[in-house]
Amino acid sequence: MSGEDLHQRYVAAVALANEAGALASSYFRDRVRMGTKMKGFQDFVTEADQVVEDLLRRRIAEAFPTDGFLGEEGGGSSNDNLWIVDPIDGTANFARCEPHWAVSVGFVRQGVPEIGVLAMPTLNELFAARRGHGATCNGVPIRVSDVADMQTAAVEIGWSPRRPTASYIGLVAEVMDMGATVKRSASGALGMAWTACGRVDAYLELHINAWDVAAGIVLAREAGAVVNDFFRGDWLADGNPILVATPALAGSLADAMVLDRALLLRSDAH
Ligand code: IPD
Ligand code: CA
């Protein structure tokens, strides 16, 4: 795939995230229209999740008919050129009319994340990155914080029922004992984008799915973050742990998660 082909997909991803964000917004705060249901324990889905994913699936099939598509709600299958989409990340927030949610559009080529775009309509923010071309928020370049001391760090640790409560509490305790303040805002995708722009200093989660992180990994790396090797094993079907952090904090946070420091990927972004 040429640079021009990737550029076309980047431009499309930005337009799609904006369009999808507007559609999701038309459901936000309208609890009746939202029609919230439960997929499982603490696992929400709304009508907006389905409708937004259908829109993205349709638009991508029209524009790039040979590319693959995987979405949180409708699934999909592997493809060398794969769009990975989370129609609403932070669905539990969305369903409760809390504004911390985003539409996530990622593009992964042969296991390499190339494009990541997140729309957060409630703040009118659009985060966008292409591998090797930097990361921006509303067109302005973004960068991770320079926080190097855990005693001044803010670390978000994501939670889901997919891992034991004791493991989550153990990780929170360990990171707090290192001196960081720990938070949880319930959107993994935004946790990574907020690390990328320096609003928090790291995002960690013991297990996360590909649709939550495909876009965020590109954003974070392009903004200078260190990330773990999420794209290993059967990442597409099974997910993996995620660690995204400022370069100075990544090693000790990897130790807390029992991840191999040697497998952390340093950003080539300057
Ligand atoms: C969830 C959110 C949450 C994270 C979970 C995800 P959803 O996705 O990103 O912050 O901790 O692992 O499943 O359900 O809001 O799309
Ligand atoms: Ca999600």
Tab-separated table of C-alpha atoms and ligand atoms in Angstrom:
chain	number	residue	atom	x	y	z
A	1	MET	CA	0.000	0.000	0.000
A	2	SER	CA	1.462	3.362	-0.994
A	3	GLY	CA	1.777	6.447	1.172
A	4	GLU	CA	-0.971	8.001	-0.925
A	5	ASP	CA	-3.294	5.052	-0.177
A	6	LEU	CA	-2.642	5.524	3.541
A	7	HIS	CA	-3.191	9.260	3.267
A	8	GLN	CA	-6.579	8.661	1.607
A	9	ARG	CA	-7.542	6.395	4.507
A	10	TYR	CA	-6.360	8.977	7.038
A	11	VAL	CA	-8.501	11.677	5.428
A	12	ALA	CA	-11.441	9.253	5.332
A	13	ALA	CA	-10.942	8.282	8.991
A	14	VAL	CA	-11.111	11.940	10.073
A	15	ALA	CA	-14.300	12.543	8.075
A	16	LEU	CA	-15.873	9.317	9.318
A	17	ALA	CA	-15.094	9.990	12.970
A	18	ASN	CA	-16.664	13.442	12.645
A	19	GLU	CA	-19.775	12.071	10.939
A	20	ALA	CA	-20.078	9.198	13.419
A	21	GLY	CA	-19.553	11.571	16.350
A	22	ALA	CA	-22.412	13.770	15.132
A	23	LEU	CA	-24.691	10.751	14.778
A	24	ALA	CA	-23.813	9.491	18.285
A	25	SER	CA	-24.423	12.996	19.662
A	26	SER	CA	-27.962	12.946	18.293
A	27	TYR	CA	-28.688	10.117	20.773
A	28	PHE	CA	-26.716	11.523	23.715
A	29	ARG	CA	-28.837	12.613	26.703
A	30	ASP	CA	-32.013	11.205	25.080
A	31	ARG	CA	-32.510	8.175	27.291
A	32	VAL	CA	-35.601	6.993	25.423
A	33	ARG	CA	-33.965	7.113	21.986
A	34	MET	CA	-30.812	5.520	23.419
A	35	GLY	CA	-32.669	2.315	24.321
A	36	THR	CA	-29.929	1.033	26.628
A	37	LYS	CA	-29.587	-2.736	27.097
A	38	MET	CA	-27.091	-4.911	28.946
A	39	LYS	CA	-24.772	-7.266	27.017
A	40	GLY	CA	-23.575	-8.728	30.303
A	41	PHE	CA	-22.401	-7.771	33.778
A	42	GLN	CA	-21.504	-4.025	33.736
A	43	ASP	CA	-21.491	-4.170	29.931
A	44	PHE	CA	-23.827	-1.601	28.358
A	45	VAL	CA	-24.954	-1.192	24.763
A	46	THR	CA	-27.253	1.445	23.310
A	47	GLU	CA	-29.067	1.875	20.031
A	48	ALA	CA	-26.449	4.516	19.193
A	49	ASP	CA	-23.606	1.949	19.396
A	50	GLN	CA	-25.300	-0.191	16.754
A	51	VAL	CA	-26.377	2.631	14.455
A	52	VAL	CA	-22.967	4.349	14.543
A	53	GLU	CA	-21.139	1.092	13.851
A	54	ASP	CA	-23.494	0.331	10.932
A	55	LEU	CA	-22.759	3.775	9.477
A	56	LEU	CA	-18.998	3.264	9.721
A	57	ARG	CA	-19.190	-0.254	8.276
A	58	ARG	CA	-21.257	0.969	5.323
A	59	ARG	CA	-19.102	4.012	4.557
A	60	ILE	CA	-15.843	2.038	4.717
A	61	ALA	CA	-17.213	-0.746	2.483
A	62	GLU	CA	-18.243	1.888	-0.074
A	63	ALA	CA	-14.916	3.724	-0.047
A	64	PHE	CA	-12.485	0.807	0.394
A	65	PRO	CA	-14.321	-2.352	-0.717
A	66	THR	CA	-11.357	-4.707	-0.330
A	67	ASP	CA	-10.454	-3.558	3.205
A	68	GLY	CA	-11.653	-5.557	6.215
A	69	PHE	CA	-13.774	-4.197	9.059
A	70	LEU	CA	-14.067	-5.172	12.707
A	71	GLY	CA	-16.414	-3.433	15.115
A	72	GLU	CA	-17.187	-3.932	18.779
A	73	GLU	CA	-20.855	-4.668	18.181
A	74	GLY	CA	-20.918	-6.571	14.876
A	75	GLY	CA	-17.507	-8.248	14.919
A	76	GLY	CA	-15.644	-8.961	11.687
A	77	SER	CA	-12.674	-10.946	10.531
A	78	SER	CA	-8.986	-10.490	9.966
A	79	ASN	CA	-7.645	-8.804	6.847
A	80	ASP	CA	-4.220	-7.397	5.925
A	81	ASN	CA	-5.880	-3.984	5.692
A	82	LEU	CA	-8.208	-3.803	8.651
A	83	TRP	CA	-10.385	-1.014	10.012
A	84	ILE	CA	-10.993	-1.500	13.735
A	85	VAL	CA	-13.819	0.564	15.117
A	86	ASP	CA	-15.411	1.213	18.476
A	87	PRO	CA	-18.625	3.124	17.728
A	88	ILE	CA	-18.821	4.456	21.286
A	89	ASP	CA	-16.049	3.895	23.789
A	90	GLY	CA	-17.217	4.766	27.256
A	91	THR	CA	-20.678	3.340	26.621
A	92	ALA	CA	-21.444	3.096	30.350
A	93	ASN	CA	-20.811	6.858	30.596
A	94	PHE	CA	-22.849	7.559	27.444
A	95	ALA	CA	-25.789	5.526	28.771
A	96	ARG	CA	-25.707	7.515	32.023
A	97	CYS	CA	-25.538	10.832	30.128
A	98	GLU	CA	-21.968	11.443	31.252
A	99	PRO	CA	-19.951	13.292	28.582
A	100	HIS	CA	-16.747	11.191	28.692
A	101	TRP	CA	-17.074	9.017	25.559
A	102	ALA	CA	-15.631	8.917	22.063
A	103	VAL	CA	-15.913	7.325	18.630
A	104	SER	CA	-12.733	5.403	17.807
A	105	VAL	CA	-11.585	4.653	14.244
A	106	GLY	CA	-8.327	2.760	13.728
A	107	PHE	CA	-6.627	1.280	10.684
A	108	VAL	CA	-4.118	-1.573	11.066
A	109	ARG	CA	-2.069	-2.874	8.149
A	110	GLN	CA	-0.486	-6.316	8.521
A	111	GLY	CA	-0.546	-6.009	12.301
A	112	VAL	CA	0.966	-2.504	12.287
A	113	PRO	CA	-1.333	0.264	13.561
A	114	GLU	CA	-1.166	3.028	10.944
A	115	ILE	CA	-4.048	5.425	11.618
A	116	GLY	CA	-5.907	6.434	14.765
A	117	VAL	CA	-8.732	8.956	15.018
A	118	LEU	CA	-10.965	9.666	18.021
A	119	ALA	CA	-13.894	12.056	18.056
A	120	MET	CA	-15.056	13.389	21.403
A	121	PRO	CA	-18.112	15.447	20.410
A	122	THR	CA	-18.942	16.651	23.926
A	123	LEU	CA	-15.695	18.666	24.028
A	124	ASN	CA	-15.632	19.316	20.271
A	125	GLU	CA	-12.287	17.534	20.125
A	126	LEU	CA	-10.897	15.415	17.341
A	127	PHE	CA	-7.669	13.501	17.993
A	128	ALA	CA	-5.914	12.237	14.859
A	129	ALA	CA	-2.628	10.500	14.096
A	130	ARG	CA	-0.912	8.658	11.300
A	131	ARG	CA	2.197	6.570	11.926
A	132	GLY	CA	5.275	8.694	11.245
A	133	HIS	CA	3.265	11.910	10.827
A	134	GLY	CA	2.598	13.010	14.418
A	135	ALA	CA	-0.560	13.355	16.467
A	136	THR	CA	-2.926	16.301	16.749
A	137	CYS	CA	-5.978	17.492	18.639
A	138	ASN	CA	-8.162	19.771	16.498
A	139	GLY	CA	-5.199	20.149	14.154
A	140	VAL	CA	-2.731	21.253	16.853
A	141	PRO	CA	0.224	18.914	17.559
A	142	ILE	CA	0.016	17.078	20.891
A	143	ARG	CA	2.697	15.621	23.103
A	144	VAL	CA	2.829	13.471	26.231
A	145	SER	CA	3.669	15.222	29.498
A	146	ASP	CA	7.241	15.364	30.721
A	147	VAL	CA	6.282	13.969	34.125
A	148	ALA	CA	9.097	11.744	35.324
A	149	ASP	CA	8.381	11.566	39.047
A	150	MET	CA	5.655	9.168	40.164
A	151	GLN	CA	4.916	11.488	43.093
A	152	THR	CA	3.458	14.039	40.687
A	153	ALA	CA	1.936	11.562	38.226
A	154	ALA	CA	-1.734	10.931	37.410
A	155	VAL	CA	-2.301	7.388	36.154
A	156	GLU	CA	-5.596	6.073	34.805
A	157	ILE	CA	-6.225	2.378	35.386
A	158	GLY	CA	-9.106	0.921	33.385
A	159	TRP	CA	-11.407	-1.706	34.803
A	160	SER	CA	-13.682	-4.353	33.334
A	161	PRO	CA	-15.188	-7.543	34.748
A	162	ARG	CA	-12.963	-9.520	32.377
A	163	ARG	CA	-10.241	-9.693	35.036
A	164	PRO	CA	-10.568	-10.509	38.767
A	165	THR	CA	-11.379	-7.651	41.102
A	166	ALA	CA	-8.383	-8.559	43.276
A	167	SER	CA	-5.982	-8.108	40.342
A	168	TYR	CA	-7.410	-4.637	39.642
A	169	ILE	CA	-7.297	-3.555	43.281
A	170	GLY	CA	-3.756	-4.970	43.566
A	171	LEU	CA	-2.556	-2.902	40.608
A	172	VAL	CA	-4.266	0.248	41.904
A	173	ALA	CA	-2.633	-0.245	45.312
A	174	GLU	CA	0.798	-0.830	43.808
A	175	VAL	CA	0.645	2.271	41.606
A	176	MET	CA	-0.647	4.378	44.511
A	177	ASP	CA	2.161	3.056	46.710
A	178	MET	CA	4.586	4.316	44.050
A	179	GLY	CA	3.168	7.776	44.697
A	180	ALA	CA	0.795	8.330	41.760
A	181	THR	CA	-2.799	9.468	42.008
A	182	VAL	CA	-5.002	6.876	40.316
A	183	LYS	CA	-8.205	7.578	38.409
A	184	ARG	CA	-10.735	5.755	36.279
A	185	SER	CA	-12.832	7.618	33.714
A	186	ALA	CA	-14.308	4.566	31.923
A	187	SER	CA	-13.137	5.097	28.352
A	188	GLY	CA	-9.935	3.294	27.469
A	189	ALA	CA	-9.725	5.059	24.109
A	190	LEU	CA	-9.914	8.498	25.744
A	191	GLY	CA	-7.511	7.431	28.505
A	192	MET	CA	-4.932	6.835	25.796
A	193	ALA	CA	-5.734	10.083	23.961
A	194	TRP	CA	-5.497	11.994	27.230
A	195	THR	CA	-2.125	10.421	27.897
A	196	ALA	CA	-1.118	11.505	24.378
A	197	CYS	CA	-1.972	15.140	25.101
A	198	GLY	CA	-0.594	15.214	28.650
A	199	ARG	CA	-3.859	15.402	30.626
A	200	VAL	CA	-2.811	12.193	32.390
A	201	ASP	CA	0.621	10.595	32.435
A	202	ALA	CA	-0.295	6.966	31.745
A	203	TYR	CA	-3.172	4.625	30.913
A	204	LEU	CA	-3.065	1.010	32.087
A	205	GLU	CA	-5.499	-1.885	31.897
A	206	LEU	CA	-4.936	-5.572	32.614
A	207	HIS	CA	-7.081	-6.635	29.653
A	208	ILE	CA	-8.538	-4.640	26.813
A	209	ASN	CA	-9.912	-5.390	23.358
A	210	ALA	CA	-8.500	-4.312	20.015
A	211	TRP	CA	-11.399	-1.945	19.221
A	212	ASP	CA	-10.709	0.015	22.427
A	213	VAL	CA	-7.037	0.650	21.609
A	214	ALA	CA	-6.403	0.387	17.833
A	215	ALA	CA	-6.700	4.158	17.359
A	216	GLY	CA	-5.296	5.154	20.755
A	217	ILE	CA	-2.032	3.288	20.234
A	218	VAL	CA	-1.210	5.327	17.108
A	219	LEU	CA	-2.135	8.575	18.875
A	220	ALA	CA	-0.046	7.752	21.914
A	221	ARG	CA	3.040	6.603	20.019
A	222	GLU	CA	2.956	9.587	17.706
A	223	ALA	CA	2.707	11.881	20.736
A	224	GLY	CA	5.856	10.390	22.258
A	225	ALA	CA	4.402	7.749	24.597
A	226	VAL	CA	5.909	4.360	25.284
A	227	VAL	CA	3.422	1.511	24.666
A	228	ASN	CA	3.527	-2.225	25.277
A	229	ASP	CA	3.442	-4.807	22.498
A	230	PHE	CA	-0.367	-5.052	22.339
A	231	PHE	CA	-0.228	-6.568	18.818
A	232	ARG	CA	1.107	-9.962	19.855
A	233	GLY	CA	-0.453	-13.400	20.094
A	234	ASP	CA	-4.096	-13.540	19.063
A	235	TRP	CA	-4.650	-9.857	19.867
A	236	LEU	CA	-7.577	-9.513	17.506
A	237	ALA	CA	-9.660	-12.282	19.025
A	238	ASP	CA	-8.449	-12.231	22.620
A	239	GLY	CA	-7.201	-8.703	23.393
A	240	ASN	CA	-4.173	-8.117	25.635
A	241	PRO	CA	-3.024	-5.865	28.480
A	242	ILE	CA	-2.372	-2.236	27.573
A	243	LEU	CA	0.229	0.174	28.928
A	244	VAL	CA	0.714	3.676	27.547
A	245	ALA	CA	2.953	6.044	29.485
A	246	THR	CA	5.414	8.889	29.394
A	247	PRO	CA	8.876	7.499	28.658
A	248	ALA	CA	10.137	8.102	32.198
A	249	LEU	CA	7.243	6.296	33.914
A	250	ALA	CA	6.780	3.350	31.548
A	251	GLY	CA	9.374	0.988	33.033
A	252	SER	CA	8.154	1.013	36.625
A	253	LEU	CA	4.506	0.830	35.520
A	254	ALA	CA	5.390	-2.184	33.335
A	255	ASP	CA	6.918	-3.837	36.413
A	256	ALA	CA	3.683	-3.204	38.340
A	257	MET	CA	1.723	-4.921	35.549
A	258	VAL	CA	4.295	-7.734	35.298
A	259	LEU	CA	5.004	-6.834	31.671
A	260	ASP	CA	8.445	-7.345	30.178
A	261	ARG	CA	10.271	-3.985	30.043
A	262	ALA	CA	12.297	-5.270	27.096
A	263	LEU	CA	9.120	-5.529	25.013
A	264	LEU	CA	8.042	-1.917	25.523
A	265	LEU	CA	7.988	0.057	22.290
A	266	ARG	CA	9.590	3.458	22.479
A	267	SER	CA	8.119	6.118	20.238
A	268	ASP	CA	10.165	7.231	17.239
A	269	ALA	CA	8.280	10.525	17.312
A	270	HIS	CA	10.279	13.627	18.177
B	1	IPD	C1	-14.806	-0.227	27.802
B	1	IPD	C2	-14.152	1.069	28.182
B	1	IPD	C3	-13.538	0.945	29.561
B	1	IPD	C4	-12.494	-0.129	29.602
B	1	IPD	C5	-13.111	-1.443	29.168
B	1	IPD	C6	-13.803	-1.319	27.819
B	1	IPD	P1	-16.945	0.246	26.252
B	1	IPD	O1	-15.372	-0.148	26.502
B	1	IPD	O2	-13.130	1.411	27.289
B	1	IPD	O3	-12.910	2.141	29.927
B	1	IPD	O4	-11.978	-0.234	30.893
B	1	IPD	O5	-12.090	-2.409	29.084
B	1	IPD	O6	-14.444	-2.539	27.516
B	1	IPD	O7	-17.755	-0.850	26.827
B	1	IPD	O8	-17.168	1.535	26.902
B	1	IPD	O9	-17.036	0.314	24.759
B	2	CA	CA	-15.099	0.039	23.863
